[in-house]
XYZ file of C-alpha atoms in Angstrom:
707
model
C 8.065 216.762 -152.410
C 8.924 219.830 -154.585
C 12.814 219.926 -155.945
C 13.832 222.356 -158.106
C 16.234 222.427 -160.959
C 20.219 222.849 -159.463
C 21.427 226.587 -160.277
C 24.428 226.960 -163.251
C 27.014 227.845 -161.160
C 26.291 224.132 -159.417
C 29.710 222.479 -159.363
C 28.214 219.821 -161.143
C 26.403 221.911 -163.945
C 28.892 221.074 -166.996
C 29.425 217.234 -166.345
C 28.915 215.465 -170.339
C 26.277 213.743 -170.920
C 28.465 211.187 -172.636
C 30.175 210.884 -169.268
C 29.314 206.754 -170.221
C 31.534 206.363 -172.755
C 34.187 206.731 -170.215
C 32.474 204.783 -167.823
C 34.488 201.446 -169.288
C 35.483 199.459 -165.574
C 32.483 199.167 -163.256
C 32.365 198.015 -158.947
C 29.618 198.223 -157.479
C 28.514 198.137 -153.786
C 25.260 196.212 -152.666
C 25.015 197.741 -149.210
C 22.820 195.201 -146.889
C 21.337 196.498 -143.192
C 24.381 196.386 -141.327
C 26.411 197.850 -143.300
C 27.035 201.824 -142.485
C 28.510 199.769 -139.330
C 31.674 198.262 -140.412
C 32.010 200.108 -143.511
C 35.733 200.436 -144.391
C 35.806 203.576 -146.730
C 39.687 203.105 -146.996
C 39.014 199.389 -148.016
C 36.626 199.877 -151.019
C 38.846 202.581 -152.501
C 41.981 200.693 -152.583
C 39.921 198.067 -154.519
C 39.313 200.279 -156.325
C 41.966 202.072 -157.480
C 43.859 198.727 -157.607
C 41.267 197.497 -160.370
C 41.412 200.577 -162.225
C 37.551 201.238 -162.129
C 36.412 204.318 -163.794
C 33.205 203.856 -162.606
C 30.457 203.324 -158.936
C 27.697 201.808 -158.492
C 26.721 202.018 -155.468
C 23.193 200.993 -153.215
C 21.065 204.295 -152.370
C 17.927 203.843 -151.683
C 14.590 202.505 -152.776
C 13.768 199.491 -149.845
C 16.689 200.759 -148.297
C 17.897 204.385 -147.930
C 21.691 204.161 -146.949
C 21.396 208.232 -146.926
C 19.606 210.570 -144.237
C 16.808 210.680 -146.533
C 13.786 213.164 -146.161
C 11.303 211.424 -147.179
C 8.661 209.633 -144.953
C 8.507 205.846 -145.477
C 11.600 205.877 -147.109
C 13.173 203.381 -144.664
C 16.287 204.054 -143.030
C 19.295 201.530 -142.388
C 19.031 200.463 -139.150
C 22.822 201.078 -138.442
C 22.745 204.247 -139.808
C 22.700 206.426 -137.099
C 24.329 209.736 -138.096
C 26.457 208.550 -140.807
C 26.217 208.404 -144.463
C 28.292 205.791 -145.873
C 26.393 206.274 -149.620
C 27.813 209.708 -149.461
C 30.802 209.153 -148.416
C 31.725 206.595 -150.917
C 29.986 209.043 -153.880
C 32.791 211.826 -152.979
C 35.743 208.822 -152.147
C 35.280 207.728 -155.595
C 34.405 211.566 -157.335
C 38.517 211.755 -155.562
C 39.466 209.315 -157.719
C 37.817 210.873 -160.873
C 35.412 207.972 -160.925
C 31.862 208.756 -162.354
C 29.385 207.516 -159.581
C 25.931 205.786 -160.100
C 23.126 205.626 -157.287
C 21.410 202.258 -157.504
C 18.185 202.139 -156.169
C 15.472 199.338 -156.327
C 11.502 199.669 -155.340
C 10.624 196.131 -155.054
C 9.174 196.267 -151.914
C 8.471 197.984 -148.876
C 8.267 197.550 -144.853
C 4.996 197.179 -142.777
C 5.017 200.742 -141.751
C 5.056 202.079 -145.339
C 2.752 199.079 -145.961
C 0.451 199.444 -143.481
C 0.244 203.362 -144.548
C -0.196 202.701 -148.466
C -1.932 199.636 -148.649
C -2.402 201.255 -152.955
C 1.275 200.502 -153.060
C 1.307 196.825 -152.309
C 1.539 194.051 -155.269
C -2.345 192.013 -154.659
C -2.799 188.225 -155.771
C -5.769 186.650 -157.474
C -8.023 187.491 -154.440
C -6.656 190.936 -153.987
C -4.396 189.868 -150.977
C -0.774 191.962 -150.242
C 2.170 189.376 -151.801
C 4.447 189.441 -149.180
C 8.113 189.170 -149.412
C 8.959 185.143 -150.340
C 12.499 185.515 -148.043
C 12.019 188.364 -145.881
C 9.390 188.439 -142.986
C 7.451 191.683 -142.900
C 8.316 192.689 -146.029
C 5.639 193.429 -149.010
C 6.020 193.597 -152.681
C 5.192 196.434 -154.709
C 2.954 197.506 -158.244
C 4.835 198.670 -160.747
C 2.016 200.576 -161.322
C 0.654 201.959 -158.636
C 1.934 205.649 -157.287
C 4.438 204.054 -155.390
C 7.046 203.918 -158.550
C 4.874 206.903 -160.253
C 5.461 208.968 -157.473
C 7.497 207.856 -154.432
C 10.051 206.568 -156.269
C 10.182 209.734 -158.386
C 10.962 211.675 -155.446
C 13.532 209.283 -154.152
C 15.365 209.627 -157.377
C 15.174 213.698 -157.454
C 16.610 213.371 -153.551
C 18.957 211.456 -154.451
C 20.700 213.873 -158.023
C 19.591 217.029 -155.787
C 22.342 215.404 -152.509
C 24.775 213.955 -153.740
C 27.522 213.808 -156.999
C 25.801 210.882 -159.016
C 25.916 210.620 -163.006
C 22.982 207.964 -163.138
C 20.841 206.457 -161.360
C 20.283 202.494 -161.642
C 16.501 201.085 -160.597
C 17.164 197.341 -159.723
C 14.083 195.199 -159.573
C 11.795 197.489 -160.612
C 9.052 195.635 -163.476
C 6.988 193.947 -160.848
C 7.195 190.409 -158.757
C 7.418 188.020 -162.080
C 3.184 188.212 -162.133
C -0.115 190.224 -162.768
C -0.814 192.537 -159.763
C -4.374 192.449 -159.145
C -4.594 195.727 -156.928
C -7.874 197.551 -157.270
C -6.251 200.532 -159.540
C -4.128 198.160 -161.494
C -7.359 196.163 -162.404
C -9.354 200.170 -163.144
C -6.658 200.777 -164.967
C -6.150 198.711 -167.096
C -10.356 197.995 -167.831
C -10.873 201.683 -168.435
C -7.598 201.440 -171.277
C -8.620 198.191 -173.180
C -11.849 197.727 -171.404
C -10.809 193.671 -170.673
C -10.531 192.565 -167.279
C -6.954 191.475 -166.154
C -5.642 187.978 -167.231
C -5.319 185.145 -164.620
C -3.088 182.324 -164.735
C -4.984 179.911 -164.646
C -6.798 181.056 -167.977
C -3.449 180.796 -170.397
C -5.673 180.976 -173.374
C -7.235 183.968 -171.905
C -7.408 187.242 -174.845
C -6.971 189.550 -172.224
C -3.278 188.504 -172.616
C -1.945 189.779 -175.257
C -3.643 193.069 -174.778
C -1.540 192.662 -170.563
C 1.289 192.516 -171.976
C 1.169 195.711 -174.594
C -0.897 197.308 -171.951
C 2.048 196.637 -169.246
C 4.686 197.225 -172.194
C 3.024 200.830 -172.496
C 3.131 201.559 -168.329
C 6.552 200.531 -167.739
C 7.985 202.063 -170.383
C 5.961 205.606 -169.316
C 8.046 205.000 -165.917
C 11.321 204.517 -167.516
C 10.441 207.992 -169.047
C 8.985 209.824 -166.191
C 12.003 208.789 -163.792
C 14.600 210.027 -166.875
C 13.186 213.332 -167.573
C 13.139 214.173 -163.396
C 16.448 213.543 -163.005
C 17.830 215.421 -165.635
C 15.367 218.037 -165.230
C 17.788 219.018 -162.074
C 20.853 217.265 -163.907
C 20.995 217.247 -167.673
C 23.607 215.304 -168.112
C 22.022 212.686 -165.132
C 20.387 209.095 -166.707
C 17.843 207.376 -164.679
C 18.609 203.783 -166.770
C 15.862 200.963 -165.051
C 18.626 197.940 -165.268
C 18.063 195.644 -168.195
C 18.176 191.858 -169.151
C 19.175 189.828 -172.225
C 15.833 191.205 -173.938
C 17.449 195.049 -173.473
C 14.776 197.851 -175.001
C 12.237 194.681 -176.759
C 9.674 193.908 -173.578
C 9.365 197.774 -173.495
C 8.039 200.414 -176.341
C 11.059 201.168 -178.812
C 9.551 204.308 -179.935
C 9.376 205.483 -176.248
C 12.151 204.239 -174.696
C 14.987 203.655 -176.873
C 16.133 207.428 -176.723
C 16.505 206.871 -172.713
C 18.652 203.709 -172.862
C 22.453 205.319 -174.249
C 23.945 202.859 -172.513
C 23.389 199.128 -171.652
C 23.678 196.759 -167.969
C 23.181 193.136 -169.014
C 22.199 191.398 -165.668
C 23.933 187.480 -166.063
C 26.343 187.817 -163.021
C 27.858 184.099 -163.691
C 27.436 180.429 -164.627
C 24.912 178.086 -163.478
C 23.941 174.756 -164.767
C 25.290 173.897 -168.264
C 26.193 177.132 -169.900
C 29.439 177.619 -171.937
C 32.381 178.893 -170.818
C 31.943 182.009 -173.998
C 28.393 182.567 -172.373
C 29.608 186.177 -171.593
C 31.288 186.544 -175.145
C 27.473 186.229 -176.883
C 26.058 188.873 -174.579
C 27.947 191.807 -176.053
C 27.919 190.140 -179.403
C 23.780 189.812 -179.049
C 23.403 193.506 -177.411
C 25.509 194.632 -180.764
C 23.273 192.917 -182.564
C 20.735 195.438 -182.150
C 22.556 198.840 -181.031
C 25.628 198.727 -182.759
C 26.957 201.522 -181.725
C 25.596 201.689 -177.937
C 28.467 200.542 -174.666
C 27.290 197.821 -173.115
C 28.510 196.321 -169.606
C 27.984 193.009 -168.264
C 27.735 192.586 -164.521
C 29.425 189.842 -163.091
C 29.369 188.256 -159.702
C 32.539 187.998 -157.483
C 29.880 184.908 -156.388
C 28.848 181.839 -157.825
C 25.974 181.902 -159.769
C 22.639 179.883 -159.635
C 18.711 180.546 -159.144
C 18.146 178.313 -156.497
C 21.483 177.916 -154.706
C 21.478 181.396 -153.315
C 25.098 181.400 -151.277
C 25.700 185.395 -151.870
C 28.385 185.842 -149.621
C 30.768 183.460 -151.166
C 33.400 183.664 -153.735
C 33.484 182.583 -157.078
C 36.726 180.952 -158.063
C 39.050 182.863 -159.728
C 39.984 181.778 -162.731
C 36.537 181.016 -163.617
C 35.171 184.913 -162.373
C 38.554 186.375 -164.571
C 37.854 184.255 -167.907
C 33.969 185.567 -167.422
C 34.902 188.578 -166.972
C 37.664 188.680 -170.355
C 35.714 187.173 -172.640
C 33.168 189.136 -172.390
C 35.428 192.069 -172.673
C 37.136 190.855 -175.390
C 33.745 190.480 -177.347
C 32.694 193.921 -176.166
C 31.068 194.028 -173.053
C 32.629 196.211 -170.741
C 33.444 194.787 -166.955
C 31.453 195.484 -164.507
C 31.705 192.777 -161.225
C 28.747 193.209 -158.040
C 29.630 192.848 -154.581
C 27.129 192.172 -151.984
C 27.973 193.459 -148.650
C 30.848 195.906 -147.906
C 31.753 193.454 -145.238
C 34.849 190.905 -147.014
C 34.355 187.959 -145.231
C 36.460 185.928 -148.423
C 38.309 188.220 -150.150
C 39.813 186.045 -152.511
C 38.200 187.593 -154.961
C 40.228 190.697 -155.561
C 43.024 189.711 -157.480
C 41.196 188.232 -159.868
C 38.909 190.930 -160.588
C 41.957 192.984 -160.753
C 43.843 190.653 -162.933
C 40.803 191.017 -165.384
C 40.726 194.393 -165.048
C 44.278 195.056 -166.401
C 43.879 193.085 -168.785
C 40.580 195.339 -169.953
C 42.848 198.939 -169.504
C 45.936 197.587 -171.105
C 43.763 196.448 -174.491
C 41.170 199.442 -173.800
C 42.836 202.023 -176.440
C 43.025 199.385 -179.075
C 39.535 197.809 -178.073
C 37.800 201.759 -177.736
C 38.781 203.035 -181.101
C 38.985 199.213 -183.348
C 34.930 198.247 -183.950
C 34.233 194.607 -184.087
C 33.327 193.192 -187.324
C 33.347 189.909 -188.542
C 31.812 188.177 -191.666
C 29.966 185.225 -190.681
C 26.559 186.498 -188.651
C 23.904 184.173 -186.637
C 20.493 185.635 -186.541
C 18.921 186.791 -183.879
C 15.755 185.610 -183.910
C 13.477 186.145 -181.021
C 11.720 183.347 -178.340
C 9.241 183.131 -176.459
C 5.462 183.661 -176.457
C 3.535 186.228 -177.363
C 1.043 186.569 -174.683
C 3.562 186.516 -172.070
C 4.904 189.665 -171.217
C 8.183 188.087 -168.547
C 9.297 185.802 -172.438
C 12.774 186.380 -172.552
C 13.711 187.700 -175.642
C 16.624 186.280 -177.053
C 16.958 184.516 -174.307
C 19.147 181.562 -176.490
C 17.392 178.179 -178.025
C 19.417 175.425 -178.033
C 19.407 175.692 -181.886
C 21.486 178.561 -181.916
C 23.371 177.933 -178.729
C 24.718 174.407 -180.891
C 25.984 176.698 -183.354
C 27.102 179.165 -181.188
C 29.778 176.533 -180.409
C 30.446 175.106 -183.276
C 31.734 178.225 -184.720
C 33.781 179.058 -181.393
C 35.058 175.189 -181.824
C 36.058 176.190 -185.902
C 37.791 179.542 -184.350
C 35.123 181.289 -187.100
C 34.714 184.883 -186.265
C 31.149 186.114 -186.389
C 28.180 188.787 -184.717
C 24.519 188.492 -184.150
C 22.189 190.606 -187.119
C 18.874 190.854 -184.287
C 15.925 190.187 -186.129
C 14.068 193.119 -186.102
C 16.877 194.996 -187.645
C 17.768 192.681 -190.661
C 18.427 194.775 -193.841
C 21.045 194.763 -196.742
C 22.847 197.953 -195.058
C 22.706 195.748 -191.632
C 24.573 193.068 -193.173
C 27.506 195.717 -194.944
C 30.300 193.457 -194.394
C 29.127 190.112 -193.452
C 29.451 187.282 -196.668
C 27.871 184.791 -194.743
C 23.796 184.726 -193.218
C 23.428 181.646 -190.512
C 20.209 181.065 -189.614
C 19.946 178.320 -186.470
C 16.527 178.577 -186.271
C 14.124 181.226 -187.640
C 10.567 179.533 -188.496
C 8.986 182.106 -189.021
C 10.277 184.800 -191.392
C 8.489 187.681 -192.643
C 7.829 188.399 -196.421
C 10.610 191.949 -196.039
C 13.805 189.523 -194.019
C 12.713 187.238 -196.823
C 12.959 189.169 -199.597
C 16.219 191.152 -197.282
C 17.502 187.559 -197.938
C 16.970 186.929 -200.482
C 18.613 190.672 -202.253
C 21.879 190.007 -199.811
C 22.314 186.277 -201.995
C 21.606 188.320 -205.509
C 24.288 190.570 -204.161
C 26.856 187.433 -203.728
C 26.162 187.163 -200.192
C 25.508 183.339 -199.274
C 23.565 181.603 -196.604
C 23.533 178.937 -194.241
C 19.816 177.365 -193.178
C 19.149 175.254 -190.539
C 15.913 172.690 -190.387
C 12.887 175.073 -191.266
C 14.333 178.078 -190.906
C 13.045 180.602 -193.551
C 10.391 177.423 -194.419
C 7.113 177.152 -193.348
C 4.979 174.177 -193.098
C 2.730 173.200 -196.889
C -0.374 174.328 -195.447
C 0.977 177.562 -195.089
C 0.408 178.601 -198.448
C 0.621 182.631 -197.584
C 3.671 182.926 -196.118
C 7.032 183.699 -197.434
C 9.290 182.113 -198.373
C 13.161 180.374 -198.369
C 12.833 177.269 -200.386
C 13.332 179.017 -204.151
C 16.286 180.672 -203.292
C 17.626 177.122 -200.709
C 17.014 175.434 -203.687
C 14.377 173.231 -202.338
C 11.040 172.188 -201.949
C 8.928 170.811 -198.545
C 6.960 167.457 -199.259
C 6.653 166.468 -195.445
C 6.021 168.786 -192.812
C 9.097 168.642 -189.695
C 8.325 164.878 -187.741
C 9.513 163.280 -185.097
C 11.212 162.635 -182.805
C 12.704 160.511 -184.697
C 15.302 157.790 -183.102
C 18.577 156.829 -184.514
C 18.230 158.887 -188.339
C 21.188 158.933 -189.879
C 22.592 160.644 -192.878
C 24.805 159.119 -195.387
C 27.603 160.871 -197.777
C 26.655 161.594 -201.028
C 29.365 162.019 -203.798
C 32.242 164.239 -203.197
C 31.866 167.398 -201.696
C 33.665 170.772 -199.653
C 30.554 170.365 -196.929
C 30.964 166.286 -196.416
C 34.866 166.658 -197.005
C 36.471 165.600 -193.270
C 34.336 162.158 -192.990
C 36.683 159.780 -194.745
C 36.224 156.421 -193.339
C 32.607 156.664 -192.914
C 29.402 156.328 -195.368
C 27.616 157.744 -193.031
C 26.710 159.778 -189.905
C 24.783 160.669 -187.487
C 21.143 163.094 -188.338
C 18.632 164.923 -186.452
C 15.567 164.000 -184.300
C 13.245 166.287 -186.050
C 13.235 166.171 -189.274
C 12.178 168.599 -192.635
C 11.115 166.419 -196.102
C 12.250 168.820 -198.822
C 13.287 167.451 -202.995
C 15.916 168.847 -203.966
C 16.035 171.575 -207.252
C 17.495 170.160 -210.721
C 20.111 172.871 -210.566
C 20.659 172.030 -206.306
C 24.043 168.889 -205.213
C 22.735 167.240 -202.381
C 25.497 166.391 -200.450
C 23.785 164.462 -197.957
C 20.748 161.912 -197.662
C 19.109 160.115 -194.832
C 18.850 157.135 -194.802
C 15.337 155.331 -194.363
C 13.710 154.893 -190.876
C 14.661 151.659 -189.320
C 14.007 150.098 -185.100
C 16.699 151.140 -183.046
C 15.325 148.094 -180.418
C 15.364 145.004 -180.789
C 19.161 144.514 -181.535
C 17.750 141.840 -183.920
C 15.857 144.607 -186.579
C 18.669 147.116 -186.018
C 19.150 147.287 -190.403
C 18.239 149.910 -192.556
C 15.756 149.187 -194.917
C 14.599 150.834 -197.960
C 12.711 153.063 -198.786
C 12.732 157.338 -199.846
C 16.254 158.398 -199.285
C 15.543 162.405 -198.958
C 17.621 164.915 -199.195
C 19.273 166.192 -195.794
C 21.878 169.005 -196.666
C 21.490 171.148 -200.130
C 23.993 172.962 -201.618
C 23.649 175.468 -203.894
C 25.659 178.303 -206.729
C 23.994 180.914 -207.605
C 25.002 182.851 -210.819
C 25.698 185.921 -208.127
C 28.231 183.631 -206.599
C 26.685 183.765 -203.317
C 26.569 180.120 -201.627
C 23.463 179.008 -199.499
C 23.697 175.370 -198.042
C 20.127 174.022 -196.581
C 20.305 171.299 -193.448
C 16.816 169.560 -192.795
C 16.983 168.471 -189.746
C 17.625 170.218 -185.933
C 21.507 170.422 -186.607
C 21.890 172.682 -184.112
C 19.450 171.951 -180.916
C 21.282 168.103 -181.473
C 24.901 169.175 -181.110
C 24.177 171.011 -177.557
C 21.657 168.500 -176.361
C 24.348 165.184 -178.109
C 27.640 167.165 -178.873
C 28.810 164.681 -181.055
C 32.155 166.391 -183.216
C 30.484 165.207 -187.213
C 27.232 167.977 -185.984
C 30.385 170.389 -185.584
C 32.286 169.837 -188.468
C 28.559 169.371 -190.419
C 28.478 172.982 -189.242
C 31.951 173.983 -189.982
C 32.024 172.634 -193.258
C 28.918 174.521 -194.296
C 29.554 177.782 -193.337
C 33.236 177.152 -194.391
C 32.247 176.826 -198.177
C 30.150 179.685 -198.137
C 32.356 181.917 -197.269
C 33.937 180.915 -200.820
C 37.083 180.167 -202.611
C 38.644 182.685 -200.995
C 37.904 181.048 -197.316
C 38.122 183.107 -193.970
C 39.872 186.916 -193.990
C 41.002 185.843 -190.269
C 41.987 182.434 -189.106
C 43.409 181.415 -186.062
C 44.684 177.858 -186.116
C 46.436 175.463 -182.773
C 45.102 173.043 -180.327
C 42.347 174.177 -177.650
C 39.305 176.101 -176.967
C 39.425 179.711 -178.052
C 37.143 182.912 -178.422
C 38.419 184.729 -181.209
C 37.265 188.213 -182.002
C 38.527 190.272 -184.965
C 38.625 194.171 -184.311
C 38.920 196.504 -187.877
C 40.240 199.545 -188.774
C 41.804 201.435 -191.629
C 44.911 199.407 -192.325
C 44.753 198.022 -189.266
C 43.650 194.487 -187.532
C 43.333 193.126 -183.724
C 42.788 189.675 -183.070
C 41.669 188.252 -179.579
C 41.951 185.104 -178.368
C 40.276 184.512 -175.264
C 41.798 180.552 -173.814
C 38.713 178.853 -172.526
C 40.240 175.635 -173.089
C 39.430 173.469 -170.047
C 37.434 170.322 -168.818
C 35.021 173.088 -167.009
C 34.436 175.100 -169.628
C 30.358 173.514 -170.310
C 29.680 173.821 -167.453
C 31.382 175.996 -164.563
C 33.089 176.408 -162.297
C 36.855 176.592 -163.531
C 39.160 175.521 -161.247
C 42.279 176.201 -162.919
C 43.234 178.298 -166.315
C 45.580 175.658 -169.098
C 47.608 177.880 -171.416
C 47.565 177.490 -174.968
C 50.297 175.708 -176.829
C 52.018 178.016 -179.491
C 48.658 180.042 -182.639
C 48.757 181.276 -186.105
C 47.478 184.351 -186.062
C 46.578 185.067 -190.303
C 44.930 188.023 -191.656
C 44.543 188.253 -195.180
C 46.455 191.533 -196.183
C 44.954 194.031 -198.765
C 45.865 193.759 -202.391
C 49.466 195.239 -203.010
C 50.391 195.037 -199.048
C 53.591 192.543 -198.880
C 54.766 193.263 -195.283
C 53.081 194.337 -191.982
C 54.375 194.855 -188.852
C 52.682 193.075 -185.636
C 52.562 193.548 -181.698
C 51.154 190.955 -179.045
C 49.608 193.411 -176.921
C 49.140 192.039 -173.075
C 52.463 191.192 -173.841
C 53.557 194.316 -175.027
C 56.312 193.024 -177.402
C 56.388 193.279 -181.265
C 56.544 190.362 -182.515
C 57.362 188.091 -186.471
C 55.141 188.329 -189.475
C 55.359 186.112 -192.213
C 53.503 187.251 -195.564
C 52.202 183.775 -197.560
C 50.274 183.648 -200.133
C 48.544 186.809 -198.996
C 48.117 186.650 -195.502
C 50.095 188.150 -193.087
C 50.944 185.291 -190.316
C 51.808 185.542 -186.465
C 52.911 182.922 -184.504
C 51.783 183.703 -180.709
C 54.082 181.275 -178.976
C 51.679 180.819 -175.773
C 48.366 182.189 -174.447
C 47.649 182.043 -170.364
C 43.565 183.510 -170.899
C 44.444 186.247 -173.305
C 46.202 187.729 -175.993
C 45.396 190.117 -178.685
C 47.454 190.131 -182.097
C 47.599 193.787 -183.368
C 48.585 193.862 -187.091
C 49.016 196.857 -189.359
C 50.219 197.758 -192.445
C 50.929 200.616 -195.147
C 48.595 200.531 -198.369
C 50.585 201.704 -200.957
């Protein structure tokens, strides 16, 4: 289908290419086949109006068309008739001054298309078409076929030509989660690489890493092709395929980085044992790789479970509000998604409205002040490089434990992506934390060494930066940390303990204890002469029979080593899997030890922002010239470590303290959510503000005048 670019006099020709920066509160509606017959346009416009939504993502086509398409085999909704539900809502949203993004889904086709174009279909290792797992008569597509390359390009062109949209959003565009053995794909892979497609039953096939790289390039080419196609028609329009936690890491970065002006992270809610701070981590992790690009967190109004697919149900309103608010407090703009235009249960509406109105109240401040922190976690790669579907950035238990400990300790922190680690990216960071960074490059080690030489501090756990004794050619942080590896990681072990050695700030707060719980995987180290051993491992002894459970003589190797450097920087090494074991067992002593290590690493001045009081809170700090905004998100809930929240339990009074610049003696404060001024007391160089109570969110905005 030949579609030409719009003429300059088109009514949308002057739309700004930076439109996405003002798309900060999203409504997404995913149509179902029967929706055109029952769509209530006024109802949805009212939801968007009440929630102050300024952007809409709406189902348009791909698997099913919700507009009167002219493209053959573009399957129309059976209830479409002469209607145009997509067009009606686009027009309505534009009348509210909203941005609009068209959603397409190319993951499957219906039987007529499959019969006419068998070359579009994904195939198993025997060459058989792969049917959809849930819907009979529907077949999965191959993202390396002409269906994605040409057909979906035509669909995008038709939508962008006919409708006043700002973007096209592709869902489930990367394939079915396995290799497609279609003839066209197999021939292309062989021609490009000289390899045959790897088989799932041969995990050590040398073609796997080759395939991962090839697939990455093919998908990247699709992103570029689709984006070029829509921008040729309207220069401001972008084609932005969906991304998860990997962002652009599994694509060819130099090809696609400029194709993603913003990110939409599809993590729609909690399942299993995920903590209430999960949405905030998404904002931080994205910023750790792309600090200057907006990110939206896609939130479902229903409960999330990979197995229990209750798509028409509604999440508890307290869970929904908390999820959205913690996300935007840490920089992930709100986006809610509703499956099906018809509502069987409207209990989701008011919680979304409440959360969005909180965002609207905070947005003027949040949009102009960047998130800052004195502490940063290094975001390291996880998963096998031979697996093209491995989720880079999928949290490990080591990271989970450190993350939770820092949230509990109310220590504001950010992420720095390992591939972006540099002294420039660490500017303003006082403590870098390595929960589990086993394979650092020589360049990364050099950056960390230079960071500490310039006065920065480092907290490293387990084998972070400490390669095995056999890897003599690997760069190591051993010298910096003041340790020498004498025994590689061993375990899992049971009944392990670490004993306190003298008095040190890192082992403070354990009064009455000679020793505390240790780890399950241990690294054998010796300490340098100028380092302090804060804890030592208690030599192993049995955990059963009970009569045999008592200490034995043996070598008590260092478990925690602290070191002060000539630059003023400090390093702490914890020689066991403290992050993992804290997340697994949630022993309070491990959380205290992590907090103590980071607190001591911050130096004599301590943290520049402190939030004191009872409860579990997530803290975000935004800093400008002569002003600081401290967001306090209330996560206190018996369901904080596993959803759903069933109530919101208000916080008792909190005290927010911010270190003032030298010479500043007075400051003024506003409670942004309450909309009231707050008294400020200046004590020992800190501006202190008492917040009498927080239901879900409060933001303390402090301002002063520098002489």
